[in-house]
């Protein structure tokens, strides 16, 4: 398996623009996570899905952030409108659950810069 | 509530020295999972180990070893004979209750000097 695949790897956008980050989890994994990493706050869990259903979105900072998982092999994290304070590295991760707790496998991240 | 504390923000050692990275966790659940991840300068997060709360056996994998002590709520990580390639940020993490909602510590940046 190619692992968790995220795109784009780098994104530079202007304040106010819409940004969409994409993730393809490892095939067969039933959990998908979106994390944000900043120097100030470290790694924060934004939202996670189980079998394509959002389970906990309490980490989503504002209504400007939204995430979807239309099928088992694809998820998006959208920021609209983007602000400079959204600049961070966004990681997607996937894992097996359903009683078989495993570690999360992380993608390589998307470095977002909002200018 | 779950919390992970990595009190050491940065550590520098000379190559071949042993180094221990501390991790203290807080949870009210009796079932939980602990993890260590490595983040090298390239930025990806690499899984190192998973431990469940019912298994207090220490583990050794090559130069890496982990000491899990429920009595002190600690899950410390030791690198023996450190190498320059060990330079990275190391994260301790906790899944309290096994609900897949993992909390990460702030990370310890390890620099191994040749």
mmCIF file of C-alpha atoms in Angstrom:
data_model
loop_
_atom_site.group_PDB
_atom_site.id
_atom_site.type_symbol
_atom_site.label_atom_id
_atom_site.label_comp_id
_atom_site.label_asym_id
_atom_site.label_seq_id
_atom_site.Cartn_x
_atom_site.Cartn_y
_atom_site.Cartn_z
ATOM 1 C CA UNK A 1 0.000 0.000 0.000
ATOM 2 C CA UNK A 2 1.217 3.511 -0.781
ATOM 3 C CA UNK A 3 0.261 4.803 2.642
ATOM 4 C CA UNK A 4 -1.860 7.843 3.373
ATOM 5 C CA UNK A 5 -1.691 10.246 0.470
ATOM 6 C CA UNK A 6 -2.244 13.952 0.884
ATOM 7 C CA UNK A 7 -2.412 16.677 -1.700
ATOM 8 C CA UNK A 8 -1.171 19.215 -2.285
ATOM 9 C CA UNK A 9 2.099 19.028 -0.356
ATOM 10 C CA UNK A 10 2.380 22.792 -0.282
ATOM 11 C CA UNK A 11 -0.269 25.445 -0.709
ATOM 12 C CA UNK A 12 0.173 29.179 -0.710
ATOM 13 C CA UNK A 13 -2.969 31.242 -0.917
ATOM 14 C CA UNK A 14 -4.168 34.734 -0.286
ATOM 15 C CA UNK A 15 -6.285 35.654 2.668
ATOM 16 C CA UNK A 16 -9.958 35.251 1.898
ATOM 17 C CA UNK A 17 -9.505 32.491 -0.636
ATOM 18 C CA UNK A 18 -10.977 29.034 -0.301
ATOM 19 C CA UNK A 19 -8.533 26.208 0.348
ATOM 20 C CA UNK A 20 -9.222 22.502 -0.064
ATOM 21 C CA UNK A 21 -6.902 19.842 1.281
ATOM 22 C CA UNK A 22 -7.270 16.266 0.130
ATOM 23 C CA UNK A 23 -6.567 12.896 1.660
ATOM 24 C CA UNK A 24 -6.653 9.294 0.534
ATOM 25 C CA UNK A 25 -6.463 6.919 3.520
ATOM 26 C CA UNK A 26 -4.930 3.472 3.535
ATOM 27 C CA UNK A 27 -7.287 0.995 1.949
ATOM 28 C CA UNK A 28 -9.248 -0.952 4.554
ATOM 29 C CA UNK A 29 -8.752 1.555 7.344
ATOM 30 C CA UNK A 30 -12.033 2.624 8.873
ATOM 31 C CA UNK A 31 -10.855 5.671 10.818
ATOM 32 C CA UNK A 32 -9.646 8.908 9.284
ATOM 33 C CA UNK A 33 -8.229 11.862 11.168
ATOM 34 C CA UNK A 34 -7.346 15.445 10.355
ATOM 35 C CA UNK A 35 -4.676 17.095 12.505
ATOM 36 C CA UNK A 36 -3.151 20.548 12.454
ATOM 37 C CA UNK A 37 0.402 21.229 13.600
ATOM 38 C CA UNK A 38 1.660 24.651 14.620
ATOM 39 C CA UNK A 39 4.593 25.779 16.697
ATOM 40 C CA UNK A 40 2.321 27.345 19.276
ATOM 41 C CA UNK A 41 -0.222 24.570 19.750
ATOM 42 C CA UNK A 42 1.573 21.439 18.596
ATOM 43 C CA UNK A 43 -0.507 18.662 17.053
ATOM 44 C CA UNK A 44 -4.227 19.189 17.406
ATOM 45 C CA UNK A 45 -6.938 16.784 16.359
ATOM 46 C CA UNK A 46 -9.474 18.690 14.282
ATOM 47 C CA UNK A 47 -11.961 15.994 13.350
ATOM 48 C CA UNK A 48 -12.162 12.277 12.830
ATOM 49 C CA UNK A 49 -14.398 9.912 10.910
ATOM 50 C CA UNK A 50 -15.384 6.300 11.397
ATOM 51 C CA UNK A 51 -16.725 4.505 8.351
ATOM 52 C CA UNK A 52 -17.089 7.861 6.589
ATOM 53 C CA UNK A 53 -19.200 9.352 9.385
ATOM 54 C CA UNK A 54 -17.854 12.293 11.411
ATOM 55 C CA UNK A 55 -17.522 11.185 15.022
ATOM 56 C CA UNK A 56 -15.991 14.160 16.754
ATOM 57 C CA UNK A 57 -15.457 17.594 15.260
ATOM 58 C CA UNK A 58 -14.904 19.409 18.527
ATOM 59 C CA UNK A 59 -11.400 20.332 17.450
ATOM 60 C CA UNK A 60 -12.521 22.249 14.385
ATOM 61 C CA UNK A 61 -11.584 25.819 15.239
ATOM 62 C CA UNK A 62 -14.333 27.746 13.505
ATOM 63 C CA UNK A 63 -17.178 27.508 11.069
ATOM 64 C CA UNK A 64 -14.732 28.442 8.367
ATOM 65 C CA UNK A 65 -13.435 24.885 8.607
ATOM 66 C CA UNK A 66 -15.371 21.947 7.219
ATOM 67 C CA UNK A 67 -14.486 18.342 6.453
ATOM 68 C CA UNK A 68 -16.167 15.680 4.396
ATOM 69 C CA UNK A 69 -15.646 12.049 3.660
ATOM 70 C CA UNK A 70 -17.892 11.115 0.720
ATOM 71 C CA UNK A 71 -16.477 7.591 0.521
ATOM 72 C CA UNK A 72 -13.999 5.277 2.192
ATOM 73 C CA UNK A 73 -11.122 6.366 0.013
ATOM 74 C CA UNK A 74 -11.339 10.136 0.045
ATOM 75 C CA UNK A 75 -11.668 13.048 2.438
ATOM 76 C CA UNK A 76 -11.374 16.803 2.172
ATOM 77 C CA UNK A 77 -10.709 19.579 4.625
ATOM 78 C CA UNK A 78 -11.899 22.949 3.442
ATOM 79 C CA UNK A 79 -11.168 26.379 4.817
ATOM 80 C CA UNK A 80 -13.347 29.202 3.569
ATOM 81 C CA UNK A 81 -12.380 31.990 3.806
ATOM 82 C CA UNK A 82 -8.780 31.392 4.757
ATOM 83 C CA UNK A 83 -6.890 33.642 7.181
ATOM 84 C CA UNK A 84 -3.166 34.039 7.912
ATOM 85 C CA UNK A 85 -3.599 32.328 11.295
ATOM 86 C CA UNK A 86 -4.642 29.171 9.463
ATOM 87 C CA UNK A 87 -1.073 28.777 8.268
ATOM 88 C CA UNK A 88 0.099 25.400 9.550
ATOM 89 C CA UNK A 89 0.897 21.874 8.486
ATOM 90 C CA UNK A 90 -2.235 19.787 8.115
ATOM 91 C CA UNK A 91 -1.913 16.047 8.507
ATOM 92 C CA UNK A 92 -4.328 13.359 7.536
ATOM 93 C CA UNK A 93 -4.047 9.949 9.211
ATOM 94 C CA UNK A 94 -5.901 6.665 9.090
ATOM 95 C CA UNK A 95 -6.131 3.617 11.296
ATOM 96 C CA UNK A 96 -7.975 0.389 11.920
ATOM 97 C CA UNK A 97 -10.480 0.403 14.725
ATOM 98 C CA UNK A 98 -13.498 -1.729 15.508
ATOM 99 C CA UNK A 99 -11.910 -3.295 18.546
ATOM 100 C CA UNK A 100 -8.521 -3.663 16.931
ATOM 101 C CA UNK A 101 -6.843 -0.516 18.094
ATOM 102 C CA UNK A 102 -3.883 0.208 15.940
ATOM 103 C CA UNK A 103 -1.633 3.131 15.474
ATOM 104 C CA UNK A 104 -2.522 5.919 13.116
ATOM 105 C CA UNK A 105 -0.564 6.129 9.899
ATOM 106 C CA UNK A 106 0.111 9.679 8.844
ATOM 107 C CA UNK A 107 0.374 11.278 5.458
ATOM 108 C CA UNK A 108 3.248 13.569 4.654
ATOM 109 C CA UNK A 109 1.191 16.632 5.424
ATOM 110 C CA UNK A 110 0.136 19.742 3.560
ATOM 111 C CA UNK A 111 2.005 22.900 4.458
ATOM 112 C CA UNK A 112 -0.481 25.731 4.134
ATOM 113 C CA UNK A 113 0.629 29.330 3.999
ATOM 114 C CA UNK A 114 -2.003 32.060 3.930
ATOM 115 C CA UNK A 115 -0.617 35.475 3.033
ATOM 116 C CA UNK B 1 -9.941 14.383 30.361
ATOM 117 C CA UNK B 2 -6.706 13.163 28.932
ATOM 118 C CA UNK B 3 -3.381 14.895 28.964
ATOM 119 C CA UNK B 4 0.172 14.125 27.897
ATOM 120 C CA UNK B 5 3.127 16.008 29.324
ATOM 121 C CA UNK B 6 6.555 15.996 27.765
ATOM 122 C CA UNK B 7 8.493 18.240 30.084
ATOM 123 C CA UNK B 8 11.671 18.242 28.013
ATOM 124 C CA UNK B 9 11.207 20.590 25.089
ATOM 125 C CA UNK B 10 14.729 20.211 23.722
ATOM 126 C CA UNK B 11 17.590 17.838 24.460
ATOM 127 C CA UNK B 12 21.080 17.806 23.011
ATOM 128 C CA UNK B 13 23.398 14.846 23.355
ATOM 129 C CA UNK B 14 26.671 13.851 21.826
ATOM 130 C CA UNK B 15 26.615 10.891 19.496
ATOM 131 C CA UNK B 16 26.831 7.505 21.239
ATOM 132 C CA UNK B 17 25.364 8.838 24.461
ATOM 133 C CA UNK B 18 22.187 7.318 25.837
ATOM 134 C CA UNK B 19 19.179 9.584 26.163
ATOM 135 C CA UNK B 20 15.784 9.201 27.819
ATOM 136 C CA UNK B 21 12.721 11.116 26.733
ATOM 137 C CA UNK B 22 10.107 11.493 29.421
ATOM 138 C CA UNK B 23 6.356 11.166 29.018
ATOM 139 C CA UNK B 24 3.766 11.506 31.744
ATOM 140 C CA UNK B 25 0.101 10.997 31.007
ATOM 141 C CA UNK B 26 -3.191 11.630 32.756
ATOM 142 C CA UNK B 27 -6.373 9.667 32.258
ATOM 143 C CA UNK B 28 -9.313 8.396 34.255
ATOM 144 C CA UNK B 29 -9.882 5.445 31.983
ATOM 145 C CA UNK B 30 -8.591 2.011 32.901
ATOM 146 C CA UNK B 31 -8.264 1.115 29.244
ATOM 147 C CA UNK B 32 -5.983 3.298 27.210
ATOM 148 C CA UNK B 33 -3.252 3.190 24.611
ATOM 149 C CA UNK B 34 0.076 4.961 24.551
ATOM 150 C CA UNK B 35 2.158 5.746 21.504
ATOM 151 C CA UNK B 36 5.466 7.239 20.504
ATOM 152 C CA UNK B 37 5.982 8.894 17.140
ATOM 153 C CA UNK B 38 9.079 10.342 15.533
ATOM 154 C CA UNK B 39 9.048 13.425 13.334
ATOM 155 C CA UNK B 40 12.358 13.822 11.495
ATOM 156 C CA UNK B 41 13.310 17.121 9.842
ATOM 157 C CA UNK B 42 11.576 15.987 6.666
ATOM 158 C CA UNK B 43 8.291 16.429 8.522
ATOM 159 C CA UNK B 44 6.456 13.132 8.319
ATOM 160 C CA UNK B 45 5.245 11.381 11.457
ATOM 161 C CA UNK B 46 6.630 7.902 11.920
ATOM 162 C CA UNK B 47 5.034 5.438 14.303
ATOM 163 C CA UNK B 48 7.443 3.825 16.773
ATOM 164 C CA UNK B 49 5.422 1.892 19.346
ATOM 165 C CA UNK B 50 1.957 1.252 20.754
ATOM 166 C CA UNK B 51 1.255 0.018 24.265
ATOM 167 C CA UNK B 52 -2.065 -0.809 25.894
ATOM 168 C CA UNK B 53 -2.772 -0.176 29.556
ATOM 169 C CA UNK B 54 -2.876 -3.867 30.413
ATOM 170 C CA UNK B 55 0.597 -4.605 29.202
ATOM 171 C CA UNK B 56 3.295 -3.172 31.431
ATOM 172 C CA UNK B 57 6.103 -5.165 29.951
ATOM 173 C CA UNK B 58 8.986 -3.057 28.836
ATOM 174 C CA UNK B 59 9.927 -3.318 25.212
ATOM 175 C CA UNK B 60 13.197 -3.190 23.386
ATOM 176 C CA UNK B 61 13.646 -2.729 19.669
ATOM 177 C CA UNK B 62 17.242 -2.415 18.656
ATOM 178 C CA UNK B 63 18.618 0.743 20.243
ATOM 179 C CA UNK B 64 15.151 1.823 21.348
ATOM 180 C CA UNK B 65 13.501 0.819 24.586
ATOM 181 C CA UNK B 66 10.378 1.857 26.389
ATOM 182 C CA UNK B 67 9.585 1.812 30.091
ATOM 183 C CA UNK B 68 5.873 1.816 30.949
ATOM 184 C CA UNK B 69 5.034 2.345 34.608
ATOM 185 C CA UNK B 70 1.377 2.691 35.537
ATOM 186 C CA UNK B 71 2.277 3.535 39.131
ATOM 187 C CA UNK B 72 3.837 6.791 37.989
ATOM 188 C CA UNK B 73 1.739 7.227 34.816
ATOM 189 C CA UNK B 74 4.875 7.348 32.743
ATOM 190 C CA UNK B 75 5.902 5.923 29.405
ATOM 191 C CA UNK B 76 9.526 6.870 28.907
ATOM 192 C CA UNK B 77 11.582 6.275 25.799
ATOM 193 C CA UNK B 78 15.307 5.560 25.819
ATOM 194 C CA UNK B 79 17.670 5.629 22.876
ATOM 195 C CA UNK B 80 20.905 3.781 23.508
ATOM 196 C CA UNK B 81 24.085 4.814 21.731
ATOM 197 C CA UNK B 82 22.378 7.711 19.974
ATOM 198 C CA UNK B 83 23.149 8.499 16.361
ATOM 199 C CA UNK B 84 22.831 11.651 14.293
ATOM 200 C CA UNK B 85 19.901 10.072 12.431
ATOM 201 C CA UNK B 86 17.996 10.007 15.705
ATOM 202 C CA UNK B 87 17.745 13.798 15.576
ATOM 203 C CA UNK B 88 14.044 14.531 15.387
ATOM 204 C CA UNK B 89 11.046 15.638 17.374
ATOM 205 C CA UNK B 90 9.551 12.789 19.375
ATOM 206 C CA UNK B 91 5.904 12.784 20.370
ATOM 207 C CA UNK B 92 4.228 10.784 23.081
ATOM 208 C CA UNK B 93 0.493 10.283 22.599
ATOM 209 C CA UNK B 94 -2.489 8.861 24.479
ATOM 210 C CA UNK B 95 -5.760 7.309 23.343
ATOM 211 C CA UNK B 96 -7.827 7.279 26.496
ATOM 212 C CA UNK B 97 -10.600 4.715 26.453
ATOM 213 C CA UNK B 98 -9.666 3.394 23.063
ATOM 214 C CA UNK B 99 -11.990 5.783 21.297
ATOM 215 C CA UNK B 100 -9.369 6.700 18.724
ATOM 216 C CA UNK B 101 -9.281 10.293 19.948
ATOM 217 C CA UNK B 102 -5.545 10.631 20.417
ATOM 218 C CA UNK B 103 -3.944 13.451 22.374
ATOM 219 C CA UNK B 104 -0.358 14.290 21.556
ATOM 220 C CA UNK B 105 2.231 15.794 23.833
ATOM 221 C CA UNK B 106 4.004 18.944 22.762
ATOM 222 C CA UNK B 107 7.015 16.949 21.622
ATOM 223 C CA UNK B 108 10.675 16.739 22.602
ATOM 224 C CA UNK B 109 13.217 17.934 20.090
ATOM 225 C CA UNK B 110 16.288 15.737 20.212
ATOM 226 C CA UNK B 111 19.518 16.891 18.664
ATOM 227 C CA UNK B 112 22.349 14.402 18.413
ATOM 228 C CA UNK B 113 25.646 16.138 17.856
ATOM 229 C CA UNK B 114 28.348 14.272 15.955
#
